[in-house]
Amino acid sequence: MTTKQVTRSTFDEVMVPTYSPSQIVPVRGEGSRVWDQEGREYVDFAGGIAVTALGHCHPVMVKALTEQANKIWHLSNVMTNEPALRLASKLTDATFAERVFFANSGAEANEAAFKLARKYAYDNFGPEKNEIIAFTNSFHGRTLFTVSVGGQPKYRIGFEPAPGGITHVPFNDIEALKAVISERTCAVVMEPIQGEGGILPATAEFAKAVRELCDQHNALLVFDEVQSGMGRSGSLFAYMEIGVTPDILSSAKSLGGGFPIGAMLTTNKVAASFGFGSHGSTYGGNALACAVAESVLDEINRPSVLEGVKRKHALFREALEAINAKYHIFKEIRGMGLLIGAELVEPYASNAKAFIGAGAEEGVMILTASTNTLRFAPSLVIPEEDIKEGMARLEKAIAKMVSQ
Ligand SMILES: *Cc1c(COP(=O)(O)O)cnc(C)c1O
């Protein structure tokens, strides 16, 4: 079989139209710079949507991947493997958790989390305790259970009937949660920083009150840290930054630094409800994925890198404020660490997506969150020169947008 030349237009011929990707087709990356098929170079502020936490092709990841690739790739869950055991040991050493379940994505880590919360309540309190409370605008993935727990109906409409026993209340509104939580609640699920919803951090006060309400009603607190975790907040996980510890935590995105992996972390007590045969995944805990994630965790979980995230947050914020002082385009700049949102004022707020294309034309890759917010989720080790250069390019893009 001969291989034909592929271009962006091939996408429209052979892919299911679930995405509408950029006209750029990147072919190579190094650190926070990316090159496309035409040889044009970009500064990467998108990080593959908060995934490439060490930038592109970081030497420690390349080493871990190639070394493991020459040893053994896959064994299935009939046998365990050294990278999975090492990664699980390091994750439990570094967090509240005592047990780990590996999956391949954020949605799968959450699917495991929600199933475990149900099973724990079933085992300990009976089948009536099955209700899950989640928050408006939250995002937890695209499987049927995770779009149902997620608080954005647009991802659910057309796929019903959806799983039942799920209630949504407004985020950062403790009275709303108080009004619906009961002895039937098995779990409250939240993102410490809502990512897709628009980079909206939970207040520490809210998170503490949620924890207390969960304890009063024997409900588990599930933190979806798929986007906020693995150093992005400036702590290894955002729960550490907020000072509220969950019972179950899901991680993915930056955990693999670009290699697919997800993990669900929990305590001994809760993990006991995931007994032999109760859940599983063929690829979950794959040796290649775990070897890469181990190298990512080793690299990120160091004071110098985590302090760097906080310093770079300040650089991003200063640069965005300087742009705003000139163009008056942002209503609010918010977020934690290197997960930053800049909400646009009208008339730009309804067209945040246009800034992605405008940025690309000037050589900077950015993201949006919700419909009205520019999102920055770059490599946690992005060089300061790249922040400066990317911001100069972003300013050019914004100047063009404003003059239109
Ligand atoms: C991206 C994301 C997910 C889904 O992760 P996938 O790997 O795409 O399945 C779940 N929760 C949050 C908070 C996310 O940002």
Coordinates of C-alpha atoms and ligand atoms in Angstrom, one line a residue:
M1 CA 0.0 0.0 0.0
T2 CA 1.4 3.4 -1.0
T3 CA 1.1 6.3 1.5
K4 CA -0.4 9.4 0.1
Q5 CA 0.5 12.9 1.1
V6 CA -1.7 14.2 3.9
T7 CA -2.8 17.8 4.5
R8 CA -5.4 19.6 6.6
S9 CA -8.0 18.9 3.9
T10 CA -7.5 15.1 4.4
F11 CA -9.1 15.6 7.8
D12 CA -12.4 16.7 6.1
E13 CA -12.3 13.6 3.9
V14 CA -11.4 10.8 6.4
M15 CA -12.2 11.9 9.9
V16 CA -15.5 11.9 11.7
P17 CA -16.4 15.6 12.0
T18 CA -16.3 15.8 15.8
Y19 CA -13.5 18.4 15.6
S20 CA -12.8 21.4 13.6
P21 CA -9.0 21.6 13.9
S22 CA -6.8 24.6 13.1
Q23 CA -5.5 24.9 9.5
I24 CA -2.0 24.3 10.9
V25 CA -0.7 20.8 10.9
P26 CA 2.3 20.7 13.3
V27 CA 4.9 18.2 12.6
R28 CA 7.7 18.8 15.1
G29 CA 8.0 20.3 18.6
E30 CA 10.8 21.1 20.9
G31 CA 10.2 22.7 24.4
S32 CA 7.6 25.4 23.9
R33 CA 8.2 25.8 20.1
V34 CA 6.3 24.0 17.4
W35 CA 6.8 23.8 13.6
D36 CA 4.1 23.1 11.0
Q37 CA 4.2 21.3 7.6
E38 CA 5.2 24.6 6.0
G39 CA 8.1 25.1 8.4
R40 CA 6.4 28.0 10.2
E41 CA 7.3 28.3 13.9
Y42 CA 5.0 28.9 16.8
V43 CA 5.3 29.6 20.5
D44 CA 3.1 27.1 22.3
F45 CA 0.9 28.6 25.1
A46 CA -1.7 25.8 24.6
G47 CA 0.3 22.8 25.8
G48 CA -2.0 20.4 24.0
I49 CA -4.8 21.6 26.4
A50 CA -2.8 21.4 29.6
V51 CA -1.1 18.1 28.6
T52 CA 2.5 18.8 27.5
A53 CA 3.6 19.9 31.0
L54 CA 7.2 19.5 30.1
G55 CA 6.9 20.9 26.6
H56 CA 7.5 18.9 23.5
C57 CA 10.0 16.0 23.4
H58 CA 11.5 16.7 26.8
P59 CA 14.7 14.7 27.1
V60 CA 13.6 12.9 30.3
M61 CA 10.4 11.7 28.7
V62 CA 12.2 10.7 25.5
K63 CA 14.7 8.7 27.6
A64 CA 12.0 7.0 29.7
L65 CA 9.9 6.1 26.6
T66 CA 12.8 4.8 24.5
E67 CA 14.3 2.8 27.4
Q68 CA 11.0 1.2 28.2
A69 CA 10.3 0.7 24.5
N70 CA 13.3 -1.5 24.4
K71 CA 12.3 -3.5 27.5
I72 CA 8.6 -4.4 27.4
W73 CA 5.5 -2.6 26.3
H74 CA 2.5 -4.4 27.5
L75 CA 1.5 -7.2 29.8
S76 CA -2.3 -6.8 30.5
N77 CA -3.6 -6.8 34.0
V78 CA -3.1 -10.5 34.4
M79 CA 0.4 -9.4 35.3
T80 CA 1.7 -6.2 36.9
N81 CA 4.7 -4.3 35.7
E82 CA 7.6 -2.3 37.3
P83 CA 6.8 1.1 35.8
A84 CA 3.2 0.9 37.1
L85 CA 4.3 -0.1 40.5
R86 CA 6.9 2.6 40.7
L87 CA 4.5 5.3 39.5
A88 CA 1.8 4.2 41.9
S89 CA 4.3 4.2 44.8
K90 CA 5.4 7.7 43.9
L91 CA 1.9 9.0 43.5
T92 CA 0.8 7.7 46.9
D93 CA 4.0 9.0 48.5
A94 CA 3.3 12.5 47.1
T95 CA -0.4 12.7 47.9
F96 CA -3.1 11.9 50.4
A97 CA -3.8 8.7 48.5
E98 CA -2.9 5.2 49.5
R99 CA -4.2 3.4 46.4
V100 CA -4.1 4.0 42.6
F101 CA -6.1 2.7 39.6
F102 CA -4.7 3.4 36.2
A103 CA -6.8 4.2 33.1
N104 CA -6.0 5.8 29.8
S105 CA -7.7 9.2 29.9
G106 CA -9.4 11.8 32.1
A107 CA -12.8 10.5 31.3
E108 CA -11.8 7.0 32.2
A109 CA -10.2 8.1 35.5
N110 CA -13.5 9.9 36.3
E111 CA -15.6 6.9 35.2
A112 CA -13.6 4.9 37.7
A113 CA -14.0 7.6 40.4
F114 CA -17.8 7.8 40.0
K115 CA -18.3 4.0 39.8
L116 CA -16.2 3.7 43.0
A117 CA -18.1 6.3 44.8
R118 CA -21.4 4.5 44.0
K119 CA -19.9 1.1 45.0
Y120 CA -18.5 2.4 48.3
A121 CA -21.9 3.8 49.2
Y122 CA -23.6 0.6 48.1
D123 CA -21.2 -1.6 50.2
N124 CA -21.3 0.6 53.3
F125 CA -24.7 2.2 53.4
G126 CA -27.0 0.3 50.9
P127 CA -28.3 0.9 47.4
E128 CA -30.4 3.9 48.2
K129 CA -27.3 6.0 48.7
N130 CA -26.5 6.6 45.0
E131 CA -26.9 10.3 44.2
I132 CA -24.1 12.3 42.8
I133 CA -24.0 16.1 43.1
A134 CA -21.9 18.0 40.6
F135 CA -21.6 21.7 39.5
T136 CA -23.0 23.8 36.7
N137 CA -20.5 24.3 33.9
S138 CA -18.2 21.6 35.1
F139 CA -16.5 19.2 32.7
H140 CA -15.6 15.6 33.5
G141 CA -15.1 14.0 30.1
R142 CA -17.1 12.6 27.2
T143 CA -18.3 9.1 28.1
L144 CA -22.0 8.9 28.8
F145 CA -21.5 8.8 32.6
T146 CA -19.0 11.7 32.6
V147 CA -21.1 13.9 30.3
S148 CA -24.0 13.2 32.6
V149 CA -22.1 14.2 35.7
G150 CA -20.6 17.2 33.8
G151 CA -22.6 20.4 34.2
Q152 CA -22.8 21.4 30.5
P153 CA -26.0 20.1 28.9
K154 CA -24.7 20.7 25.4
Y155 CA -22.5 17.6 25.7
R156 CA -25.4 15.4 26.8
I157 CA -28.2 16.5 24.5
G158 CA -29.0 13.9 21.9
F159 CA -27.4 11.1 23.8
E160 CA -30.1 10.4 26.3
P161 CA -31.3 8.4 28.1
A162 CA -28.5 9.5 30.4
P163 CA -27.7 7.7 33.7
G164 CA -29.8 9.0 36.5
G165 CA -29.2 10.0 40.1
I166 CA -27.2 13.1 39.2
T167 CA -28.0 16.7 40.4
H168 CA -26.3 19.9 39.4
V169 CA -26.0 23.1 41.5
P170 CA -24.2 26.4 40.9
F171 CA -20.4 26.4 41.6
N172 CA -19.1 28.4 44.6
D173 CA -22.6 28.6 46.1
I174 CA -22.6 26.6 49.3
E175 CA -26.3 27.3 50.1
A176 CA -27.3 25.7 46.8
L177 CA -25.3 22.6 47.8
K178 CA -26.8 22.6 51.3
A179 CA -30.3 22.6 49.8
V180 CA -29.8 19.3 47.9
I181 CA -27.2 17.2 49.8
S182 CA -28.8 14.5 51.9
E183 CA -28.2 11.0 53.3
R184 CA -28.9 9.7 49.7
T185 CA -25.8 11.6 48.4
C186 CA -22.9 9.2 47.7
A187 CA -20.5 11.8 46.3
V188 CA -19.9 15.5 45.5
V189 CA -17.8 15.9 42.4
M190 CA -15.9 19.1 41.6
E191 CA -12.9 20.6 39.7
P192 CA -10.9 22.7 42.2
I193 CA -10.5 25.0 39.2
Q194 CA -13.2 24.7 36.5
G195 CA -11.2 24.4 33.3
E196 CA -13.4 24.0 30.3
G197 CA -16.1 26.1 32.1
G198 CA -13.9 29.2 31.9
I199 CA -10.9 28.9 34.3
L200 CA -13.0 29.5 37.5
P201 CA -11.2 28.6 40.7
A202 CA -13.2 27.3 43.7
T203 CA -12.8 29.6 46.6
A204 CA -10.9 28.0 49.5
E205 CA -13.9 28.9 51.7
F206 CA -16.3 27.0 49.4
A207 CA -14.1 24.0 49.1
K208 CA -13.8 23.8 52.9
A209 CA -17.6 24.0 53.3
V210 CA -18.1 21.3 50.6
R211 CA -15.7 19.0 52.6
E212 CA -17.7 19.6 55.8
L213 CA -21.1 18.9 54.1
C214 CA -19.7 15.7 52.6
D215 CA -18.5 14.6 56.1
Q216 CA -21.8 15.4 57.7
H217 CA -23.7 13.3 55.1
N218 CA -21.2 10.4 54.7
A219 CA -20.6 11.4 51.1
L220 CA -17.3 11.1 49.3
L221 CA -15.6 14.2 48.0
V222 CA -14.2 13.7 44.5
F223 CA -11.8 16.2 43.0
D224 CA -11.4 16.1 39.2
E225 CA -7.8 17.3 38.9
V226 CA -7.4 16.1 35.3
Q227 CA -6.7 19.7 34.2
S228 CA -5.7 21.4 37.5
G229 CA -3.3 18.7 38.7
M230 CA 0.4 17.7 38.1
G231 CA 1.9 21.0 39.0
R232 CA -0.3 23.3 37.0
S233 CA -1.6 25.2 40.1
G234 CA 1.9 25.7 41.5
S235 CA 1.5 22.8 43.9
L236 CA 1.6 19.2 42.7
F237 CA -2.2 19.1 43.0
A238 CA -4.6 22.0 43.4
Y239 CA -6.1 20.4 46.5
M240 CA -2.8 21.2 48.3
E241 CA -3.0 24.8 47.2
I242 CA -6.6 25.1 48.5
G243 CA -6.0 23.1 51.7
V244 CA -8.9 20.7 51.3
T245 CA -8.3 17.0 50.9
P246 CA -10.7 14.8 48.7
D247 CA -11.5 11.1 49.2
I248 CA -10.9 10.4 45.5
L249 CA -8.9 12.3 43.0
S250 CA -8.6 11.9 39.2
S251 CA -5.6 12.8 37.2
A252 CA -4.7 12.6 33.5
K253 CA -3.7 15.3 30.9
S254 CA -0.3 16.5 32.3
L255 CA 0.3 13.2 34.1
G256 CA 1.5 11.7 30.8
G257 CA 3.0 14.8 29.4
G258 CA 1.7 13.8 26.0
F259 CA 1.4 10.0 26.4
P260 CA -2.1 8.8 27.2
I261 CA -2.6 7.8 30.8
G262 CA -5.2 8.5 33.6
A263 CA -5.1 7.7 37.2
M264 CA -7.7 7.5 40.0
L265 CA -6.2 8.0 43.5
T266 CA -8.0 7.2 46.8
T267 CA -7.6 5.9 50.3
N268 CA -7.3 2.3 51.5
K269 CA -10.8 2.5 53.1
V270 CA -12.5 3.6 49.9
A271 CA -10.4 1.4 47.6
A272 CA -11.6 -1.7 49.4
S273 CA -14.9 -1.3 47.5
F274 CA -13.1 -1.9 44.2
G275 CA -12.5 -5.6 45.0
F276 CA -11.2 -8.2 42.5
G277 CA -13.2 -8.1 39.3
S278 CA -15.2 -5.0 40.0
H279 CA -13.5 -2.7 37.4
G280 CA -10.8 -2.9 34.9
S281 CA -9.1 -1.7 31.7
T282 CA -6.9 -3.5 29.2
Y283 CA -4.4 -0.7 28.6
G284 CA -4.7 0.9 32.0
G285 CA -1.3 0.7 33.7
N286 CA 0.5 0.0 30.4
A287 CA 4.2 -0.1 31.0
L288 CA 5.1 2.5 28.3
A289 CA 2.5 5.0 29.7
C290 CA 3.6 4.5 33.3
A291 CA 7.3 4.8 32.5
V292 CA 6.7 8.2 30.8
A293 CA 4.4 9.4 33.6
E294 CA 7.0 8.4 36.2
S295 CA 9.5 10.6 34.4
V296 CA 7.0 13.4 34.3
L297 CA 6.2 13.1 38.0
D298 CA 9.9 13.0 38.9
E299 CA 10.6 16.1 36.9
I300 CA 7.5 18.2 38.0
N301 CA 7.4 17.3 41.7
R302 CA 10.4 19.4 42.6
P303 CA 10.4 22.8 44.4
S304 CA 12.3 24.5 41.6
V305 CA 9.7 23.5 39.0
L306 CA 6.7 24.2 41.2
E307 CA 8.1 27.6 42.3
G308 CA 8.8 28.3 38.6
V309 CA 5.1 27.8 37.8
K310 CA 4.2 30.5 40.3
R311 CA 6.8 32.9 39.0
K312 CA 5.7 32.3 35.4
H313 CA 2.1 32.9 36.5
A314 CA 3.1 36.4 37.5
L315 CA 4.9 36.9 34.1
F316 CA 1.8 35.8 32.2
R317 CA -0.4 38.0 34.4
E318 CA 1.8 41.1 34.0
A319 CA 2.0 40.6 30.2
L320 CA -1.8 40.2 29.9
E321 CA -2.4 43.3 32.1
A322 CA 0.0 45.3 29.9
I323 CA -1.9 44.2 26.8
N324 CA -5.1 45.1 28.6
A325 CA -3.9 48.5 29.5
K326 CA -3.4 49.3 25.8
Y327 CA -6.4 47.6 24.3
H328 CA -9.0 47.3 27.1
I329 CA -10.0 43.8 25.9
F330 CA -10.1 41.8 29.1
K331 CA -12.8 41.9 31.7
E332 CA -10.9 39.7 34.1
I333 CA -7.6 37.8 34.3
R334 CA -7.8 34.8 36.6
G335 CA -6.6 31.3 37.4
M336 CA -3.8 29.6 39.3
G337 CA -0.2 28.8 38.3
L338 CA -0.1 28.0 34.6
L339 CA -3.8 27.6 34.1
I340 CA -4.8 31.2 33.3
G341 CA -8.0 32.6 31.8
A342 CA -8.5 36.1 30.3
E343 CA -12.2 36.8 30.0
L344 CA -12.9 39.1 27.0
V345 CA -15.2 42.1 27.0
E346 CA -18.0 42.6 24.5
P347 CA -18.0 42.5 21.5
Y348 CA -15.1 40.0 21.6
A349 CA -16.6 37.9 24.4
S350 CA -18.9 36.1 21.9
N351 CA -16.1 35.3 19.6
A352 CA -13.2 34.1 21.7
K353 CA -12.4 31.4 19.1
A354 CA -11.4 34.0 16.5
F355 CA -8.4 34.8 18.7
I356 CA -7.0 31.3 18.2
G357 CA -6.7 31.8 14.4
A358 CA -5.5 35.4 14.9
G359 CA -2.8 34.1 17.3
A360 CA -1.7 31.3 14.9
E361 CA -1.3 33.9 12.1
E362 CA 1.2 35.7 14.3
G363 CA 2.9 32.5 15.5
V364 CA 1.4 31.8 18.9
M365 CA -0.8 28.9 19.9
I366 CA -3.5 29.7 22.5
L367 CA -6.8 28.2 23.7
T368 CA -10.2 29.3 24.7
A369 CA -12.3 28.1 27.7
S370 CA -16.1 28.5 27.7
T371 CA -17.1 30.8 24.8
N372 CA -15.7 34.1 26.2
T373 CA -12.3 33.4 27.7
L374 CA -8.8 33.0 26.3
R375 CA -7.0 30.2 28.0
F376 CA -3.2 29.7 28.6
A377 CA -2.0 26.2 29.7
P378 CA 1.6 26.1 28.5
S379 CA 4.5 23.9 29.5
L380 CA 5.3 24.2 33.2
V381 CA 8.9 24.7 32.2
I382 CA 8.4 27.2 29.4
P383 CA 11.5 29.4 29.2
E384 CA 10.9 33.1 30.2
E385 CA 12.1 34.2 26.7
D386 CA 9.3 32.1 25.1
I387 CA 6.7 33.8 27.4
K388 CA 8.0 37.2 26.3
E389 CA 8.1 36.3 22.6
G390 CA 4.7 34.6 22.7
M391 CA 3.2 37.6 24.4
A392 CA 4.7 40.0 21.8
R393 CA 3.0 37.8 19.1
L394 CA -0.3 37.7 21.0
E395 CA -0.2 41.5 21.3
K396 CA 0.2 41.8 17.5
A397 CA -2.8 39.4 17.0
I398 CA -4.9 41.4 19.5
A399 CA -4.0 44.7 17.8
K400 CA -5.2 43.3 14.5
M401 CA -8.5 42.0 16.1
V402 CA -9.2 45.4 17.7
S403 CA -8.5 47.4 14.5
Q404 CA -10.9 45.3 12.5
Ligands
LIG1 C1 -9.9 17.2 29.8 C2 -10.7 16.9 31.1 C3 -11.4 15.7 31.3 C4 -11.4 14.6 30.2 O1 -10.2 14.1 29.9 P1 -10.0 13.2 28.6 O2 -8.6 12.7 28.8 O3 -10.2 14.0 27.5 O4 -11.0 12.1 28.7 C5 -12.0 15.5 32.5 N1 -12.0 16.4 33.4 C6 -11.4 17.6 33.3 C7 -11.5 18.6 34.4 C8 -10.8 17.9 32.1 O5 -10.2 19.1 31.9

